[in-house]
mmCIF file of C-alpha atoms in Angstrom:
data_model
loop_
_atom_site.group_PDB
_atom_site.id
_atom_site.type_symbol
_atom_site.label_atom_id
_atom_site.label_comp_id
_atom_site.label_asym_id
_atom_site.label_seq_id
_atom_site.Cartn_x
_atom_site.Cartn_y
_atom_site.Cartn_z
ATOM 1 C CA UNK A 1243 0.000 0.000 0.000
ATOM 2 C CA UNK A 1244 1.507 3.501 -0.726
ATOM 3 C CA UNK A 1245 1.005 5.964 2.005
ATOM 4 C CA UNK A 1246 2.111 9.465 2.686
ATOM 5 C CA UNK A 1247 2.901 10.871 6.240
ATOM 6 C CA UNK A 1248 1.718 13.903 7.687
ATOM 7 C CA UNK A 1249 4.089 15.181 10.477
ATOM 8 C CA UNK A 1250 7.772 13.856 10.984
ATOM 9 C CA UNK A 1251 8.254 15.225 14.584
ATOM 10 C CA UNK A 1252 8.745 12.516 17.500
ATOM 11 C CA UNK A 1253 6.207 9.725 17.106
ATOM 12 C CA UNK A 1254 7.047 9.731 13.357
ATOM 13 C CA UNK A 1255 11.212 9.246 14.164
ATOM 14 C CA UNK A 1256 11.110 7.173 17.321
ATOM 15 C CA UNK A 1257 8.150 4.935 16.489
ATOM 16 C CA UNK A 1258 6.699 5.083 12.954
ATOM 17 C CA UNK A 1259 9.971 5.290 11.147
ATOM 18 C CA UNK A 1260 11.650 2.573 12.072
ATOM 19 C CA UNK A 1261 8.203 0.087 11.831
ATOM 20 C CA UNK A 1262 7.693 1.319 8.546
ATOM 21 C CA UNK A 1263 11.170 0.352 7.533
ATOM 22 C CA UNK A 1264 10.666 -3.238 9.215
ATOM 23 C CA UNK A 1265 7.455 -3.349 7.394
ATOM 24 C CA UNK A 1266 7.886 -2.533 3.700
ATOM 25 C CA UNK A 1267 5.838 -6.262 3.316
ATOM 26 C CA UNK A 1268 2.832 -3.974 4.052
ATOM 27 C CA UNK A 1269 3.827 -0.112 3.145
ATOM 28 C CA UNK A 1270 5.629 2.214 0.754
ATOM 29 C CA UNK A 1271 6.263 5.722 2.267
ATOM 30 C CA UNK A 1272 5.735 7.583 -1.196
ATOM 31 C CA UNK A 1273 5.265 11.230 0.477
ATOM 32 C CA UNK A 1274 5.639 13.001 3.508
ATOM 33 C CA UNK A 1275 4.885 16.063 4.989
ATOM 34 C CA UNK A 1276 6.012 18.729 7.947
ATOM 35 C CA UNK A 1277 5.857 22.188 8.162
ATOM 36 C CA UNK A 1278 9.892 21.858 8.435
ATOM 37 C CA UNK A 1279 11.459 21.338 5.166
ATOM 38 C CA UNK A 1280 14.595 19.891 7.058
ATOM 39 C CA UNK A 1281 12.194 16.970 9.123
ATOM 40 C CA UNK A 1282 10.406 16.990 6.138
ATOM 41 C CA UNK A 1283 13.836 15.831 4.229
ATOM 42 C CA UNK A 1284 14.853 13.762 7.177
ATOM 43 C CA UNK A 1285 11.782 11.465 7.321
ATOM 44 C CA UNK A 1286 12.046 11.129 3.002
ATOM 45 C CA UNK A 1287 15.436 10.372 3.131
ATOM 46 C CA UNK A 1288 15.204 7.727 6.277
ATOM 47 C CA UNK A 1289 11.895 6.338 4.602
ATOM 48 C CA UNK A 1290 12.853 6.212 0.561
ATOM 49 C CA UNK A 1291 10.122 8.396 0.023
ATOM 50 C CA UNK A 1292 10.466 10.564 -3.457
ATOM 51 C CA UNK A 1293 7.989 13.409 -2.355
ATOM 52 C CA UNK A 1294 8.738 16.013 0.084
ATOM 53 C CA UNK A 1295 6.667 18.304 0.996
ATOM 54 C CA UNK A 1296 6.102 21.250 3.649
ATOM 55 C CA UNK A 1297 1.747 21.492 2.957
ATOM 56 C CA UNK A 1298 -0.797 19.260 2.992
ATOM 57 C CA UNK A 1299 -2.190 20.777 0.126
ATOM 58 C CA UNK A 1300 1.147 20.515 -2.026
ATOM 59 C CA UNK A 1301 1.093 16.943 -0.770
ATOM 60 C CA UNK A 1302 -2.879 16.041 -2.189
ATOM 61 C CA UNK A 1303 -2.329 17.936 -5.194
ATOM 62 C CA UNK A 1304 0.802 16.115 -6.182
ATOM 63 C CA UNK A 1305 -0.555 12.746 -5.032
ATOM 64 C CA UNK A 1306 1.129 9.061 -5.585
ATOM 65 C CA UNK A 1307 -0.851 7.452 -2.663
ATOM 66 C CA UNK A 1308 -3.593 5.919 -1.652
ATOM 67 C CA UNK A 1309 -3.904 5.999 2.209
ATOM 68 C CA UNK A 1310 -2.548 8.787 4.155
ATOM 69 C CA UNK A 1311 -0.998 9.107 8.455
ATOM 70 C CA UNK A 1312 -1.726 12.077 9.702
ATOM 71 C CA UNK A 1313 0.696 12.268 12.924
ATOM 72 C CA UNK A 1314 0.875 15.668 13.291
ATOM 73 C CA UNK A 1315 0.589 17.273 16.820
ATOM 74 C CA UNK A 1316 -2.600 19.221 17.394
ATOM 75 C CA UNK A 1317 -5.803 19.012 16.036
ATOM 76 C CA UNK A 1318 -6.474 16.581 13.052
ATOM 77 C CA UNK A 1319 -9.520 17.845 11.990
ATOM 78 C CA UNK A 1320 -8.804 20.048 9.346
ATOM 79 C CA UNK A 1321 -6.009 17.752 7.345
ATOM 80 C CA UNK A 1322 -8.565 14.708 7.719
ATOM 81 C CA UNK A 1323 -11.157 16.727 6.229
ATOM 82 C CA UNK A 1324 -9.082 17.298 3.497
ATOM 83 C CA UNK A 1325 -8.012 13.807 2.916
ATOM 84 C CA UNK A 1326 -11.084 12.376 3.126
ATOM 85 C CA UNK A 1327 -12.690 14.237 0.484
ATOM 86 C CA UNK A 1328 -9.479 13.329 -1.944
ATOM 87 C CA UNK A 1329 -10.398 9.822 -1.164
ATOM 88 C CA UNK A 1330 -7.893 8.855 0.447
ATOM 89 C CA UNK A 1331 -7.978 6.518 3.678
ATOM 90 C CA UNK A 1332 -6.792 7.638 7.045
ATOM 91 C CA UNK A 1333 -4.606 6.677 9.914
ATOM 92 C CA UNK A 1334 -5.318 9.851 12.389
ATOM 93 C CA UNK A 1335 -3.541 9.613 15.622
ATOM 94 C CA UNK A 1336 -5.133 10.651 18.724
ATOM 95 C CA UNK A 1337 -6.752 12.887 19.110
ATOM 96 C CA UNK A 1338 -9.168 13.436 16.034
ATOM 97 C CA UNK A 1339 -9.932 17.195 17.031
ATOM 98 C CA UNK A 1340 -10.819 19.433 19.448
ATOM 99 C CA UNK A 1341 -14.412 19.974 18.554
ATOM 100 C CA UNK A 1342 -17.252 18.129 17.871
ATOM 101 C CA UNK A 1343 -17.773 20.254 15.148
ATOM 102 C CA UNK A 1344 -14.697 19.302 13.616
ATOM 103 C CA UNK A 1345 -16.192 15.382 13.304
ATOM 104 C CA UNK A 1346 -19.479 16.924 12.347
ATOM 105 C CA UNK A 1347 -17.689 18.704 9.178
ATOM 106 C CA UNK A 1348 -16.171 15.202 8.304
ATOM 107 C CA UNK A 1349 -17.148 13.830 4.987
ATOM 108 C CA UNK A 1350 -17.723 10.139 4.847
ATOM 109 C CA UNK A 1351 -14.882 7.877 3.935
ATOM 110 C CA UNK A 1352 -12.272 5.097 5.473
ATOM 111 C CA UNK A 1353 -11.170 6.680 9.049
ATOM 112 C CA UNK A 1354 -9.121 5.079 11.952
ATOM 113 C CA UNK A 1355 -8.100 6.687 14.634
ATOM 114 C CA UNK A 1356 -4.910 5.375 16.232
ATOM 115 C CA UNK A 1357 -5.549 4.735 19.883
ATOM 116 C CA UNK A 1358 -2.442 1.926 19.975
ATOM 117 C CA UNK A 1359 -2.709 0.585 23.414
ATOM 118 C CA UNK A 1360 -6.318 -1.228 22.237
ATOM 119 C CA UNK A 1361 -4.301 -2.884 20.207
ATOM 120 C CA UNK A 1362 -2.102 -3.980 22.767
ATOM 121 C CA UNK A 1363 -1.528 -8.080 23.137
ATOM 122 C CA UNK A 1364 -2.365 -8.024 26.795
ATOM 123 C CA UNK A 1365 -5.168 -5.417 26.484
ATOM 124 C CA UNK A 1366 -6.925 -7.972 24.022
ATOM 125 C CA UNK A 1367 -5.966 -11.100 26.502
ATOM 126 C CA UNK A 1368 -7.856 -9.018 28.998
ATOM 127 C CA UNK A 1369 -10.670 -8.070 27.195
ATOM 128 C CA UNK A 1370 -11.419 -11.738 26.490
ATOM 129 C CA UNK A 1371 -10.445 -12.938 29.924
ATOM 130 C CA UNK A 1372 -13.465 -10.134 31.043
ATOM 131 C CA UNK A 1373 -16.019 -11.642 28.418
ATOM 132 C CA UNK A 1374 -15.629 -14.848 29.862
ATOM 133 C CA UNK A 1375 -16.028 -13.743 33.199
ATOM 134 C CA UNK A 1376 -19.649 -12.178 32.232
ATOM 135 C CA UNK A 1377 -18.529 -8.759 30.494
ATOM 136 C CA UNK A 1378 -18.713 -5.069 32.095
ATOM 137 C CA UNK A 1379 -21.687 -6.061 33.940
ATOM 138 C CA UNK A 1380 -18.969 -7.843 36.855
ATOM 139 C CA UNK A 1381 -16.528 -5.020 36.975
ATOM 140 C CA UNK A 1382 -16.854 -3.812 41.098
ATOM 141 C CA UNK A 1383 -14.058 -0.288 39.941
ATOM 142 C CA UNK A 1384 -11.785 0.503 37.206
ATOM 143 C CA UNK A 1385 -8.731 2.343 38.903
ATOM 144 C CA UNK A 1386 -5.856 3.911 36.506
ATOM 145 C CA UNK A 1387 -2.431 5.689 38.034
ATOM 146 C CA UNK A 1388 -0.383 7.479 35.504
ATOM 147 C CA UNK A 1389 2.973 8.523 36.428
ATOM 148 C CA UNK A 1390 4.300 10.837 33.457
ATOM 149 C CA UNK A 1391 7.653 12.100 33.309
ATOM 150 C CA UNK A 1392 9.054 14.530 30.632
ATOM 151 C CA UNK A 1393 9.112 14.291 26.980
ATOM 152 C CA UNK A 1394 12.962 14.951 26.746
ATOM 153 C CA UNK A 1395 13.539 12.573 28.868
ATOM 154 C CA UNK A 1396 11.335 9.818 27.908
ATOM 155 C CA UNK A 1397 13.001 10.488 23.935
ATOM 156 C CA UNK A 1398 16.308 11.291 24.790
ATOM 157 C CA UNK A 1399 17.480 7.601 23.901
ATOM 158 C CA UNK A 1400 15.866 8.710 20.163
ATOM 159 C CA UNK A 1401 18.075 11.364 19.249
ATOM 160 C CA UNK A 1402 15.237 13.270 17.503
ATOM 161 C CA UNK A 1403 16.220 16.010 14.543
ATOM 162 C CA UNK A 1404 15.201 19.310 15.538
ATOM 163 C CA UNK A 1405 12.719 21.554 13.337
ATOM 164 C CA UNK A 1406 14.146 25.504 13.495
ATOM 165 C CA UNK A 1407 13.364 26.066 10.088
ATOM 166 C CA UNK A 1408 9.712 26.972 10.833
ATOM 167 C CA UNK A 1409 8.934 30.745 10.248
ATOM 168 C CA UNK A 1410 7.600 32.071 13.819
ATOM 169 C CA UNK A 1411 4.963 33.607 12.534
ATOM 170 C CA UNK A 1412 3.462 30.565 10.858
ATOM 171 C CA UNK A 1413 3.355 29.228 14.522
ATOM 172 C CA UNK A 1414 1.820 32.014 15.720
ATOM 173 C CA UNK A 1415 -0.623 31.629 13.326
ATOM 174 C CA UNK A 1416 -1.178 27.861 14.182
ATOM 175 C CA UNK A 1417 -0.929 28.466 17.868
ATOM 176 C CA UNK A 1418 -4.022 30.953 17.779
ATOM 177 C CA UNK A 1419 -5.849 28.773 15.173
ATOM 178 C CA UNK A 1420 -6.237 25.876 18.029
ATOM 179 C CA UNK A 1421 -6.855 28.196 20.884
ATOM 180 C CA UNK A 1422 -9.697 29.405 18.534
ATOM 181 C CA UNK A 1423 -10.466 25.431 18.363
ATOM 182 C CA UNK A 1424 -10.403 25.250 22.431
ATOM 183 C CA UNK A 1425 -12.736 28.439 22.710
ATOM 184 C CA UNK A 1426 -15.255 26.645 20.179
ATOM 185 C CA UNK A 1427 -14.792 23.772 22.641
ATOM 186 C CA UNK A 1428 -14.514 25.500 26.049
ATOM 187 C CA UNK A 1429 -15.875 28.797 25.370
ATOM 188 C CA UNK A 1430 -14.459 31.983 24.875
ATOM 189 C CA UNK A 1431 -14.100 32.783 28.606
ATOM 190 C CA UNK A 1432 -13.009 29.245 30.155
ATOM 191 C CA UNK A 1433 -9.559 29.947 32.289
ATOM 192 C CA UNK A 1434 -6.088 28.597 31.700
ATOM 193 C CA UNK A 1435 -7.238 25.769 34.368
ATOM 194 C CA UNK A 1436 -9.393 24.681 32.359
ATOM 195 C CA UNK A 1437 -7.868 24.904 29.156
ATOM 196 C CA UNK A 1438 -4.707 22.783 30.507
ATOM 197 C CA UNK A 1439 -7.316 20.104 32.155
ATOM 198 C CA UNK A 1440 -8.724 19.856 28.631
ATOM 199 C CA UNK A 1441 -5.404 19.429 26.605
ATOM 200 C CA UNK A 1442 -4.355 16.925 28.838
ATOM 201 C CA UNK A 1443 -7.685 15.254 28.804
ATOM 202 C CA UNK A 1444 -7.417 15.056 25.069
ATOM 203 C CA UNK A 1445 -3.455 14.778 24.831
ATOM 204 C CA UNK A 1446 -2.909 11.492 27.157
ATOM 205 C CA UNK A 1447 -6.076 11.010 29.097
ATOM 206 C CA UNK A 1448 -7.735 10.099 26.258
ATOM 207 C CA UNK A 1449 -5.413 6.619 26.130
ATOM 208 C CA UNK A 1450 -7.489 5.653 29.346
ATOM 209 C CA UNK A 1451 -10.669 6.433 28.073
ATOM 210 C CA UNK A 1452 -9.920 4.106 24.562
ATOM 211 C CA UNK A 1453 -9.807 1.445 27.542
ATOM 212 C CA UNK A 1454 -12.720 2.311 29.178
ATOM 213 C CA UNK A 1455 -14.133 2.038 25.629
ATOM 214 C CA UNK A 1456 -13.003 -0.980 24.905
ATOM 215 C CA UNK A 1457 -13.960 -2.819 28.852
ATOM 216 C CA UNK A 1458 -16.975 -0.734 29.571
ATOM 217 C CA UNK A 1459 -18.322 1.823 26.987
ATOM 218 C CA UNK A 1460 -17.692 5.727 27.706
ATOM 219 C CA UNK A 1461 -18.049 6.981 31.387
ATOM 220 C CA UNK A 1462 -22.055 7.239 31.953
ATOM 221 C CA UNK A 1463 -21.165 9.858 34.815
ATOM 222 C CA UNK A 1464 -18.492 12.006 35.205
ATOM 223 C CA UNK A 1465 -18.519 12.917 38.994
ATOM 224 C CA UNK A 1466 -15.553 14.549 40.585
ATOM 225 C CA UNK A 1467 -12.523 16.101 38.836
ATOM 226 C CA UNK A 1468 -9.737 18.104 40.749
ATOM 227 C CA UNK A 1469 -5.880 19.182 39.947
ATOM 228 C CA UNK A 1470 -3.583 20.008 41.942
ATOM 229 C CA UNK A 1471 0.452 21.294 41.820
ATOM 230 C CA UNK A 1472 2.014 23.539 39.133
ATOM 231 C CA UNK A 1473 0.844 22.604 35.632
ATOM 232 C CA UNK A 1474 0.491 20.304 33.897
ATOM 233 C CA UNK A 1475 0.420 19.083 37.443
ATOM 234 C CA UNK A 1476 -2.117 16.457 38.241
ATOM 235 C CA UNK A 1477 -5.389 15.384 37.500
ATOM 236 C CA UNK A 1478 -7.970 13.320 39.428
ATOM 237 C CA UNK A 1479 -11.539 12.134 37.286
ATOM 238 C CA UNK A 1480 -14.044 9.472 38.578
ATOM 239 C CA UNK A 1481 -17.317 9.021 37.405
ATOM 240 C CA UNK A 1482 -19.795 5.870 36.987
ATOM 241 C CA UNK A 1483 -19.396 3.233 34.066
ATOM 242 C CA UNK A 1484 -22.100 2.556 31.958
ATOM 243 C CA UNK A 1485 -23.272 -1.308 33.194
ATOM 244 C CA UNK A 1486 -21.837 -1.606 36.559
ATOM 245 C CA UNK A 1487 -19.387 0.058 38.846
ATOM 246 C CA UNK A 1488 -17.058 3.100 38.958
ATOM 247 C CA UNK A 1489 -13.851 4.364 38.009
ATOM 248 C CA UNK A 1490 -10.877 6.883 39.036
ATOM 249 C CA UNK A 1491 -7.973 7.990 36.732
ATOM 250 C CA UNK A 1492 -5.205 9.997 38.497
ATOM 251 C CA UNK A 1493 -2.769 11.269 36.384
ATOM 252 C CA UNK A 1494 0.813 12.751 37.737
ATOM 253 C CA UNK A 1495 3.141 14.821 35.557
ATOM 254 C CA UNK A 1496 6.297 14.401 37.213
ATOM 255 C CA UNK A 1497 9.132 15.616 35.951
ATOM 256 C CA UNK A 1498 12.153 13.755 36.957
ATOM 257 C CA UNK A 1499 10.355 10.384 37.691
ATOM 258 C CA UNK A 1500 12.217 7.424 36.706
ATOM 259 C CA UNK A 1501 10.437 6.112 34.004
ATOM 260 C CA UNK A 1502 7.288 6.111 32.442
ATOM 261 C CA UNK A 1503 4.666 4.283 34.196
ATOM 262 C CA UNK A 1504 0.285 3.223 33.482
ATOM 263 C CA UNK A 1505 -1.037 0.963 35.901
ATOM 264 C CA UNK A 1506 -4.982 -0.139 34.678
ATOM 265 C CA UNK A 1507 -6.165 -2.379 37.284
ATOM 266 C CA UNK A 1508 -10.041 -3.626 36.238
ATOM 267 C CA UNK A 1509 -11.612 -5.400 40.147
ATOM 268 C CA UNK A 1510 -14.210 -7.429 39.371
ATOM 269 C CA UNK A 1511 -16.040 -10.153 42.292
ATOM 270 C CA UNK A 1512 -13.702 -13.019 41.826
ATOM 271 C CA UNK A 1513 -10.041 -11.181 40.786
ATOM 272 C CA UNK A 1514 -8.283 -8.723 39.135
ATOM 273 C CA UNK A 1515 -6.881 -7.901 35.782
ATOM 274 C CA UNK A 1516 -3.736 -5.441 36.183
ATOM 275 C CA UNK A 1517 -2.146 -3.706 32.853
ATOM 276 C CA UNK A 1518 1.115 -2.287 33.642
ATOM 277 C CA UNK A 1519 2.713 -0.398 30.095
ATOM 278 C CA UNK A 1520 6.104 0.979 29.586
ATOM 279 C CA UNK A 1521 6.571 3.995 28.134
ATOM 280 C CA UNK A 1522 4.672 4.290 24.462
ATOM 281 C CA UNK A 1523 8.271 5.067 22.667
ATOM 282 C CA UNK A 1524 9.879 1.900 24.018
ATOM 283 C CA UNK A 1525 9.266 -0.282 20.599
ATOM 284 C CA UNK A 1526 8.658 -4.037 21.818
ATOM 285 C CA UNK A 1527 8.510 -3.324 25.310
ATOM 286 C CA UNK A 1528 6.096 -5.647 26.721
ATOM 287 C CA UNK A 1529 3.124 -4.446 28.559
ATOM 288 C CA UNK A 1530 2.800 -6.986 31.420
ATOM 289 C CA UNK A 1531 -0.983 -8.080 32.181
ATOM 290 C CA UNK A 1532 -1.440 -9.676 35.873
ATOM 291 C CA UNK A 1533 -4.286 -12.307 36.294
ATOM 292 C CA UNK A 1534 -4.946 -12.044 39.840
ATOM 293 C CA UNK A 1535 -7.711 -15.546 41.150
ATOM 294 C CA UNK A 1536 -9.059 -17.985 42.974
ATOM 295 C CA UNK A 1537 -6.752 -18.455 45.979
ATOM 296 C CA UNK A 1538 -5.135 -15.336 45.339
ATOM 297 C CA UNK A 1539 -2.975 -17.150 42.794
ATOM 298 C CA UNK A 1540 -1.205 -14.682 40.368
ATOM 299 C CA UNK A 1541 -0.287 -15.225 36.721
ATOM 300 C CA UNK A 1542 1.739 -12.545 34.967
ATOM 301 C CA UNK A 1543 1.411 -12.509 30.773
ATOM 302 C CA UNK A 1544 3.142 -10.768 28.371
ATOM 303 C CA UNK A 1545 3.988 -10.555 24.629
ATOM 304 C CA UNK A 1546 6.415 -8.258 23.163
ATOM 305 C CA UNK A 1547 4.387 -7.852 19.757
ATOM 306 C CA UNK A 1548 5.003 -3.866 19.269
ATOM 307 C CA UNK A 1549 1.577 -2.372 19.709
ATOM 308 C CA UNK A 1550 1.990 0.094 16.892
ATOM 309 C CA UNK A 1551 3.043 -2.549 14.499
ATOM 310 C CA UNK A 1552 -0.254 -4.239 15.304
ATOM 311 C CA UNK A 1553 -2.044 -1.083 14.764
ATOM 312 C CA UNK A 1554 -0.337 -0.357 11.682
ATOM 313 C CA UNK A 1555 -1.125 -4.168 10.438
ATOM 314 C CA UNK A 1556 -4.716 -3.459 11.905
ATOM 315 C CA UNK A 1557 -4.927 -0.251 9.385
ATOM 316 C CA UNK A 1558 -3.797 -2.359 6.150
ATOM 317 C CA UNK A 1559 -6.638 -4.822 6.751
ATOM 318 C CA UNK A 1560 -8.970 -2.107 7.293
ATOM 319 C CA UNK A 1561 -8.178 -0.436 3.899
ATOM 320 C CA UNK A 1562 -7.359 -3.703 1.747
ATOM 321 C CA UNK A 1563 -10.122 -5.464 3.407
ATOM 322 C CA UNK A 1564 -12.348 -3.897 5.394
ATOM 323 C CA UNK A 1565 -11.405 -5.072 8.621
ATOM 324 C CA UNK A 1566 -13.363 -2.287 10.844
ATOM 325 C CA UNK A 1567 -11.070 -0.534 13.132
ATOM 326 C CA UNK A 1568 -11.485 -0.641 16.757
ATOM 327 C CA UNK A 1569 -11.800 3.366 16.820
ATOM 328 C CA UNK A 1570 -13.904 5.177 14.284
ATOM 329 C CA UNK A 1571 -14.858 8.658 14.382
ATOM 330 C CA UNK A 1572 -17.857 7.527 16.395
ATOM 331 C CA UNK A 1573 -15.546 6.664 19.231
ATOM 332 C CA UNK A 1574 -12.822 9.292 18.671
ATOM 333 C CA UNK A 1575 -16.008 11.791 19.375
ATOM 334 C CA UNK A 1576 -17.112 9.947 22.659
ATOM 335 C CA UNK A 1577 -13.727 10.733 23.686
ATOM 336 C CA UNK A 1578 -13.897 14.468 22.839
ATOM 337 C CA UNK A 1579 -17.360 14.932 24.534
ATOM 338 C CA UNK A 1580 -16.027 12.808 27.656
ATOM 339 C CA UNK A 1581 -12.886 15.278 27.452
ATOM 340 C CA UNK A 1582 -15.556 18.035 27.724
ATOM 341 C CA UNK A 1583 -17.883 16.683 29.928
ATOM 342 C CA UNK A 1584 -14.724 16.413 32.451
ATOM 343 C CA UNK A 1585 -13.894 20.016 31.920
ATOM 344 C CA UNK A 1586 -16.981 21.200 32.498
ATOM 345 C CA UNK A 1587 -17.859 19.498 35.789
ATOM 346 C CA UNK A 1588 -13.842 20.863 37.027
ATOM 347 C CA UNK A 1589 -15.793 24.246 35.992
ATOM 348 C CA UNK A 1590 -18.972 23.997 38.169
ATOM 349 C CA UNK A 1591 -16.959 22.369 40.667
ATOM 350 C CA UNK A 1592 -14.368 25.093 41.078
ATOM 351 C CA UNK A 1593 -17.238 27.746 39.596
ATOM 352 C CA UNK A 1594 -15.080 28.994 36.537
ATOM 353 C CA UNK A 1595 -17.068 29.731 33.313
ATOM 354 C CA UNK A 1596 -17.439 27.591 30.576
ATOM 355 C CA UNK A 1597 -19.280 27.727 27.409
ATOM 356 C CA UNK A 1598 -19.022 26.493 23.838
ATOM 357 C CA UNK A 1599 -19.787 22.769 23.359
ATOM 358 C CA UNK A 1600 -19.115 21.714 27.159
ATOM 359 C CA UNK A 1601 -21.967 24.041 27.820
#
């Protein structure tokens, strides 16, 4: 399948890079896009790709590819718009936008939204070891502990190239474009708190959610949200699932932690499941699922299939076959209203305005 790439920043070099070399069986990079000419040249050069190109409109216009990965930071929106109505398929990693209006203006067409951790060996072991244990309807709490150091220091093993080629006023430009996007969202009046609560929701959050998705269905409730420390801080959301239960997220920006760490533990009447990942950059690192039963025995699984590449495999089938996705723009907008939903009861709670679609 020939594909083009939108965005060659740091998920493009550390992860999609390098599984798109190791998978040339499935994909040939024929274009690819940043605003940076010199990523731009970087990602061509490291991929064999022929075009290079520094819009997305250049890129559509000169064409040479049928499916498109839009890995660009931000909102997606826009550039899957776009795509779509050139016919092209999509690979749009998280998240879609930042507005339900954004999905709304959508045209139909083949979407997948890349929430990788769904596809995850031990997140599918555990969604079947839950089915067999009756389904949502047995989960007692769903409790998830995020402990998120820096970028740098998370990519630092990557040696990432550097974009200073952008003109500053084309990010000036960009930069008030998606705080236009977060007023739409937010409302014109909604505080920095609750901006940053929102961009996190959206930026890493929104992993957590994918798994409520995928064990429960969306939040039915969202009940209590709080943050606390200097931003980004951290965050604290719990709410009811939809057939039985509750859950909690707490999420902890800490600088100089260690390493990377997600804990999803789902309790159910007779055990526990317990997902443990590594950081998302670590290619192959196994995510380490914990069967905790009768007896309080304890069986530890994992598989060091890269979740990506089984994402990436996942999108193939989807486009060659018709192998639905396990995120469609249905679900990519469940996660923007949840995002909103859990800004605006911080709002109420801490009696800050808010407007626009939360409202």
């Amino acid at each position: 399948m020939k594909i083009a790439l939108v965005g060659c920043g740091a998920v493009t070099q550390a992860v999609y890079a390098p599984l798109l070399s190791r998978r040339r069986d499935l994909f040939e990079v024929t274009a690819v896009c940043d605003l940076s000419r010199t990523l731009a040249d970087a990602a061509g050069d490291r991929l064999g790709a022929p075009g290079r190109h520094t819009s997305v409109d250049e890129m559509l216009d000169a064409g040479g590819f049928e499916a498109m990965l839009v890995l660009a930071s931000g909102s997606h929106g826009d550039t899957v718009r776009r795509a779509l109505a050139a016919g092209h398929a999509v690979l749009c990693e998280k998240p879609l936008a930042l507005t339900r209006a954004e999905v709304a203006a959508l045209p139909e067409g083949r979407l997948m939204v890349g929430y990788m951790k769904q596809y995850d060996p031990a997140v599918r072991r555990a969604e079947a070891l839950l089915a067999e244990l009756g389904g949502p309807e047995r989960i007692r709490s769903v409790e998830v502990t995020v402990l998120h150091p820096s970028g740098e220091s998370q990519l630092a093993f990557a040696h990432l190239a550097q974009a200073r080629d952008v003109p500053a006023d084309l990010l000036a430009a960009l930069r008030a474009r998606e705080d236009a996007l977060v007023s739409r969202a937010l409302g014109e009046d909604a505080p920095a708190p609750v901006r940053d609560l929102y961009a996190i929701t959206l930026g890493s959050v929104c992993h957590d959610l994918s798994l409520l998705r995928r064990f429960t269905g969306s939040p039915a409730e969202i009940s209590h949200v709080e943050t606390w420390g200097d931003a980004p801080g951290s965050v604290e959301i719990s709410g009811r699932l939809p057939a039985a239960g509750r859950f909690a997220i707490r999420w902890h920006y800490l600088e100089d932690y260690p390493a990377y760490r997600e804990t999803v533990a789902v309790h159910h009447d007779a055990g526990t499941l317990e997902l443990v990942f590594p950081s998302p950059y670590l290619l192959n690192a196994p995510t380490v699922l914990t069967v905790v039963s009768g007896g309080e025995s304890r069986a530890e699984w994992r598989d060091v299939t890269e979740a990506f590449e089984a994402q990436l495999a996942a999108f193939h089938a989807f486009v060659t076959g018709g192998t639905p996705p396990l995120t469609d723009r249905a679900g990519a907008l469940e996660d923007i209203v949840t995002a909103q939903r859990v800004a605006a009861r911080y709002a109420v709670q801490h009696d800050l305005p808010i407007g626009g679609e939360a409202a």
